[in-house]
mmCIF file of C-alpha atoms in Angstrom:
data_model
loop_
_atom_site.group_PDB
_atom_site.id
_atom_site.type_symbol
_atom_site.label_atom_id
_atom_site.label_comp_id
_atom_site.label_asym_id
_atom_site.label_seq_id
_atom_site.Cartn_x
_atom_site.Cartn_y
_atom_site.Cartn_z
ATOM 1 C CA MET G 23 206.550 93.841 -115.272
ATOM 2 C CA ALA G 24 210.203 93.693 -113.922
ATOM 3 C CA ARG G 25 211.064 96.100 -111.473
ATOM 4 C CA THR G 26 213.862 98.387 -112.853
ATOM 5 C CA GLN G 27 217.293 98.928 -110.968
ATOM 6 C CA ALA G 28 218.362 102.238 -109.348
ATOM 7 C CA ALA G 29 221.356 103.982 -111.035
ATOM 8 C CA ASP G 30 222.979 103.405 -107.545
ATOM 9 C CA TYR G 31 222.004 99.828 -107.213
ATOM 10 C CA ASP G 32 225.446 98.389 -106.967
ATOM 11 C CA GLU G 33 226.660 101.177 -104.333
ATOM 12 C CA ARG G 34 223.582 100.563 -102.078
ATOM 13 C CA ARG G 35 224.245 96.829 -102.546
ATOM 14 C CA MET G 36 227.722 97.421 -101.472
ATOM 15 C CA ALA G 37 226.651 99.596 -98.464
ATOM 16 C CA VAL G 38 224.312 96.889 -97.216
ATOM 17 C CA LEU G 39 227.011 94.222 -97.326
ATOM 18 C CA ASP G 40 229.626 96.892 -95.492
ATOM 19 C CA LYS G 41 226.991 97.507 -92.677
ATOM 20 C CA ALA G 42 225.878 93.592 -92.651
ATOM 21 C CA ALA G 43 229.676 92.967 -92.013
ATOM 22 C CA GLU G 44 229.888 95.397 -89.052
ATOM 23 C CA LEU G 45 226.785 94.096 -87.608
ATOM 24 C CA TYR G 46 227.747 90.251 -88.069
ATOM 25 C CA ALA G 47 231.193 90.910 -86.809
ATOM 26 C CA HIS G 48 229.882 92.520 -83.633
ATOM 27 C CA SER G 49 226.813 90.393 -82.867
ATOM 28 C CA GLY G 50 227.422 87.345 -85.010
ATOM 29 C CA PHE G 51 225.362 86.149 -88.095
ATOM 30 C CA HIS G 52 222.704 84.509 -85.508
ATOM 31 C CA GLY G 53 222.731 87.909 -83.457
ATOM 32 C CA CYS G 54 221.447 90.184 -86.117
ATOM 33 C CA SER G 55 218.311 89.837 -87.916
ATOM 34 C CA ILE G 56 216.995 91.127 -91.239
ATOM 35 C CA ALA G 57 215.037 93.635 -89.234
ATOM 36 C CA ASP G 58 218.071 94.798 -87.346
ATOM 37 C CA LEU G 59 220.242 95.060 -90.691
ATOM 38 C CA ALA G 60 217.540 97.059 -92.521
ATOM 39 C CA ALA G 61 217.145 99.451 -89.494
ATOM 40 C CA ALA G 62 220.996 99.938 -89.756
ATOM 41 C CA CYS G 63 220.895 100.572 -93.533
ATOM 42 C CA GLY G 64 217.816 102.952 -93.228
ATOM 43 C CA MET G 65 215.603 100.843 -95.398
ATOM 44 C CA SER G 66 212.648 98.700 -95.139
ATOM 45 C CA LYS G 67 213.075 94.705 -95.013
ATOM 46 C CA SER G 68 211.143 94.701 -98.291
ATOM 47 C CA LEU G 69 213.859 97.171 -99.702
ATOM 48 C CA LEU G 70 216.603 95.036 -98.412
ATOM 49 C CA TYR G 71 215.184 91.864 -99.959
ATOM 50 C CA HIS G 72 215.181 93.897 -103.320
ATOM 51 C CA TYR G 73 219.158 93.674 -102.932
ATOM 52 C CA PHE G 74 219.455 90.203 -101.408
ATOM 53 C CA ALA G 75 217.168 87.034 -101.380
ATOM 54 C CA SER G 76 218.233 86.162 -97.849
ATOM 55 C CA LYS G 77 220.256 86.857 -94.825
ATOM 56 C CA GLU G 78 222.313 83.688 -96.089
ATOM 57 C CA ASP G 79 223.079 85.225 -99.357
ATOM 58 C CA ILE G 80 224.506 88.599 -97.542
ATOM 59 C CA LEU G 81 226.545 86.097 -95.264
ATOM 60 C CA PHE G 82 228.026 84.269 -98.538
ATOM 61 C CA GLU G 83 228.502 87.520 -100.241
ATOM 62 C CA ILE G 84 230.580 89.105 -97.425
ATOM 63 C CA MET G 85 232.922 85.946 -97.071
ATOM 64 C CA ASP G 86 233.133 85.260 -100.809
ATOM 65 C CA GLY G 87 233.977 88.904 -101.645
ATOM 66 C CA HIS G 88 236.787 88.903 -98.750
ATOM 67 C CA ILE G 89 238.066 85.619 -99.840
ATOM 68 C CA GLY G 90 238.059 86.538 -103.477
ATOM 69 C CA ALA G 91 240.172 89.750 -102.686
ATOM 70 C CA LEU G 92 242.762 87.517 -100.910
ATOM 71 C CA ALA G 93 242.770 85.027 -103.840
ATOM 72 C CA GLU G 94 243.566 88.202 -106.214
ATOM 73 C CA VAL G 95 246.430 88.817 -104.055
ATOM 74 C CA ALA G 96 247.531 85.508 -104.473
ATOM 75 C CA ASP G 97 246.838 85.657 -108.381
ATOM 76 C CA ALA G 98 248.819 88.878 -108.573
ATOM 77 C CA TYR G 99 252.044 87.554 -107.195
ATOM 78 C CA ARG G 100 252.005 83.888 -107.902
ATOM 79 C CA GLY G 101 254.222 84.422 -110.827
ATOM 80 C CA GLU G 102 256.995 86.226 -108.839
ATOM 81 C CA ALA G 103 259.886 84.141 -109.671
ATOM 82 C CA ASP G 104 261.877 84.785 -106.337
ATOM 83 C CA PRO G 105 260.168 82.851 -103.707
ATOM 84 C CA VAL G 106 261.200 85.321 -100.911
ATOM 85 C CA ALA G 107 260.039 88.343 -102.796
ATOM 86 C CA ARG G 108 256.750 86.314 -103.678
ATOM 87 C CA PHE G 109 256.303 85.540 -99.664
ATOM 88 C CA GLY G 110 256.818 89.455 -98.861
ATOM 89 C CA LYS G 111 254.390 90.674 -101.438
ATOM 90 C CA LEU G 112 251.682 88.275 -100.565
ATOM 91 C CA THR G 113 252.324 89.002 -96.619
ATOM 92 C CA HIS G 114 252.070 92.765 -97.467
ATOM 93 C CA GLY G 115 248.748 92.161 -99.723
ATOM 94 C CA PHE G 116 247.098 90.066 -97.134
ATOM 95 C CA LEU G 117 247.793 92.160 -94.345
ATOM 96 C CA GLU G 118 246.591 95.276 -96.058
ATOM 97 C CA LEU G 119 243.420 93.558 -96.906
ATOM 98 C CA TYR G 120 242.908 92.312 -93.317
ATOM 99 C CA ALA G 121 243.495 96.032 -91.930
ATOM 100 C CA ASP G 122 241.129 97.366 -94.588
ATOM 101 C CA ALA G 123 238.215 94.796 -93.975
ATOM 102 C CA SER G 124 238.734 93.858 -90.492
ATOM 103 C CA ALA G 125 234.778 93.390 -90.057
ATOM 104 C CA ARG G 126 234.723 91.167 -93.162
ATOM 105 C CA HIS G 127 237.485 89.242 -91.957
ATOM 106 C CA ARG G 128 235.965 88.714 -88.555
ATOM 107 C CA VAL G 129 232.880 87.294 -90.234
ATOM 108 C CA LEU G 130 234.852 84.977 -92.320
ATOM 109 C CA VAL G 131 236.790 83.657 -89.339
ATOM 110 C CA ASN G 132 233.979 83.643 -86.960
ATOM 111 C CA ASP G 133 230.797 82.571 -89.126
ATOM 112 C CA LEU G 134 231.834 80.039 -91.786
ATOM 113 C CA ASP G 135 230.166 77.217 -90.127
ATOM 114 C CA LYS G 136 226.890 79.119 -90.524
ATOM 115 C CA LEU G 137 226.890 78.726 -94.294
ATOM 116 C CA PRO G 138 225.502 75.525 -96.107
ATOM 117 C CA GLU G 139 227.813 72.832 -97.219
ATOM 118 C CA GLU G 140 228.197 73.824 -100.822
ATOM 119 C CA ARG G 141 228.682 77.402 -100.302
ATOM 120 C CA ARG G 142 231.090 76.708 -97.203
ATOM 121 C CA ARG G 143 232.860 74.351 -99.622
ATOM 122 C CA HIS G 144 233.696 77.161 -102.242
ATOM 123 C CA ILE G 145 235.267 79.662 -99.380
ATOM 124 C CA VAL G 146 237.266 76.499 -97.746
ATOM 125 C CA ASP G 147 238.257 75.551 -101.357
ATOM 126 C CA THR G 148 240.008 79.222 -101.652
ATOM 127 C CA GLU G 149 241.365 79.218 -98.320
ATOM 128 C CA ARG G 150 243.094 75.879 -99.123
ATOM 129 C CA MET G 151 244.485 77.430 -102.618
ATOM 130 C CA LEU G 152 246.021 80.354 -100.262
ATOM 131 C CA VAL G 153 247.685 78.007 -97.983
ATOM 132 C CA ASP G 154 248.757 75.420 -100.933
ATOM 133 C CA LEU G 155 250.386 78.545 -102.407
ATOM 134 C CA VAL G 156 252.093 79.711 -99.257
ATOM 135 C CA ALA G 157 253.381 76.049 -98.495
ATOM 136 C CA HIS G 158 254.723 75.840 -101.955
ATOM 137 C CA THR G 159 256.574 79.306 -101.632
ATOM 138 C CA PHE G 160 258.194 77.889 -98.299
ATOM 139 C CA GLY G 161 259.010 74.874 -99.950
ATOM 140 C CA GLU G 162 260.889 76.810 -102.610
ATOM 141 C CA ILE G 163 262.415 78.887 -100.022
ATOM 142 C CA ALA G 164 263.647 75.939 -97.842
ATOM 143 C CA PRO G 165 263.855 72.931 -100.103
ATOM 144 C CA ALA G 166 265.049 70.705 -97.404
ATOM 145 C CA LEU G 167 261.454 70.859 -95.980
ATOM 146 C CA SER G 168 258.870 68.082 -96.458
ATOM 147 C CA GLU G 169 255.623 69.063 -98.123
ATOM 148 C CA LYS G 170 254.143 68.237 -94.756
ATOM 149 C CA ASP G 171 256.330 70.491 -92.708
ATOM 150 C CA ALA G 172 255.902 73.504 -95.505
ATOM 151 C CA ARG G 173 252.119 72.855 -94.948
ATOM 152 C CA VAL G 174 252.611 73.028 -91.093
ATOM 153 C CA ARG G 175 254.503 76.344 -91.481
ATOM 154 C CA ALA G 176 251.754 77.772 -93.778
ATOM 155 C CA MET G 177 249.137 76.907 -91.483
ATOM 156 C CA LEU G 178 251.221 78.615 -88.733
ATOM 157 C CA TYR G 179 251.686 81.576 -90.804
ATOM 158 C CA PHE G 180 247.842 81.886 -91.524
ATOM 159 C CA GLY G 181 247.262 81.303 -87.875
ATOM 160 C CA MET G 182 249.413 84.333 -87.238
ATOM 161 C CA ILE G 183 247.833 86.822 -89.608
ATOM 162 C CA ASN G 184 244.404 85.867 -89.567
ATOM 163 C CA TRP G 185 243.955 86.839 -85.958
ATOM 164 C CA SER G 186 245.722 90.287 -86.326
ATOM 165 C CA HIS G 187 242.268 91.658 -86.840
ATOM 166 C CA THR G 188 241.576 91.071 -82.881
ATOM 167 C CA TRP G 189 244.189 93.496 -82.048
ATOM 168 C CA PHE G 190 245.741 95.418 -84.805
ATOM 169 C CA ARG G 191 244.522 98.949 -85.477
ATOM 170 C CA PRO G 192 245.794 100.687 -88.557
ATOM 171 C CA THR G 193 245.854 103.858 -86.949
ATOM 172 C CA GLY G 194 248.206 102.695 -84.090
ATOM 173 C CA ARG G 195 251.799 103.414 -84.086
ATOM 174 C CA PHE G 196 252.661 100.112 -85.724
ATOM 175 C CA THR G 197 251.868 100.519 -89.436
ATOM 176 C CA VAL G 198 250.673 97.620 -91.581
ATOM 177 C CA ASP G 199 253.783 97.592 -93.254
ATOM 178 C CA ALA G 200 255.791 97.422 -90.229
ATOM 179 C CA LEU G 201 253.648 94.325 -89.084
ATOM 180 C CA ALA G 202 254.105 92.674 -92.330
ATOM 181 C CA GLU G 203 257.822 92.865 -92.187
ATOM 182 C CA THR G 204 257.676 91.437 -88.752
ATOM 183 C CA VAL G 205 255.687 88.622 -89.851
ATOM 184 C CA ILE G 206 258.052 88.046 -92.789
ATOM 185 C CA ASP G 207 261.218 88.288 -90.512
ATOM 186 C CA GLN G 208 259.330 85.838 -88.061
ATOM 187 C CA MET G 209 258.673 83.259 -90.706
ATOM 188 C CA LEU G 210 261.735 83.569 -92.630
ATOM 189 C CA GLY G 211 263.613 83.273 -89.718
ATOM 190 C CA GLY G 212 262.117 79.924 -88.837
ATOM 191 C CA LEU G 213 262.968 78.779 -92.367
ATOM 192 C CA ARG G 214 266.690 79.341 -92.192
#
């Protein structure tokens, strides 16, 4: 007989992902056992396995959920006709996600190599799509740029914002919007 799901199944599953992201961000994927995660979630290992088949599945869902949210930002603004406005909206959207999901972003940046090839490829393909969109946007803003130069600038852009999780604190005196405007100013200034 199949085990029934509790009414709060999805909420509890998300709580496990949130706790796992915090633990993996702090200790690394290999530095946190299933027993550690179960204890942090206040549940048994067997109950944890009711929500996820493996520790690797948890890691993948953390990354896939985060990169999927970034892809949703990209999809929301991809159709913006003005490339400068598109770039601004993308930057604000990406940085808002980074600020709200620091642990998940840290896991994505630090533990991608812990996924098996097929799952890693899925994440990397989405990352490439994001880079391609920004590179294309830069090419529209500065048509004199070669495709290669636009891509280099897109990689510099992601290098700049991807590591903001290591120092940026949303509760500090510098807001997410102020950070986004600074990034926009820096990148657009380099395209002029």
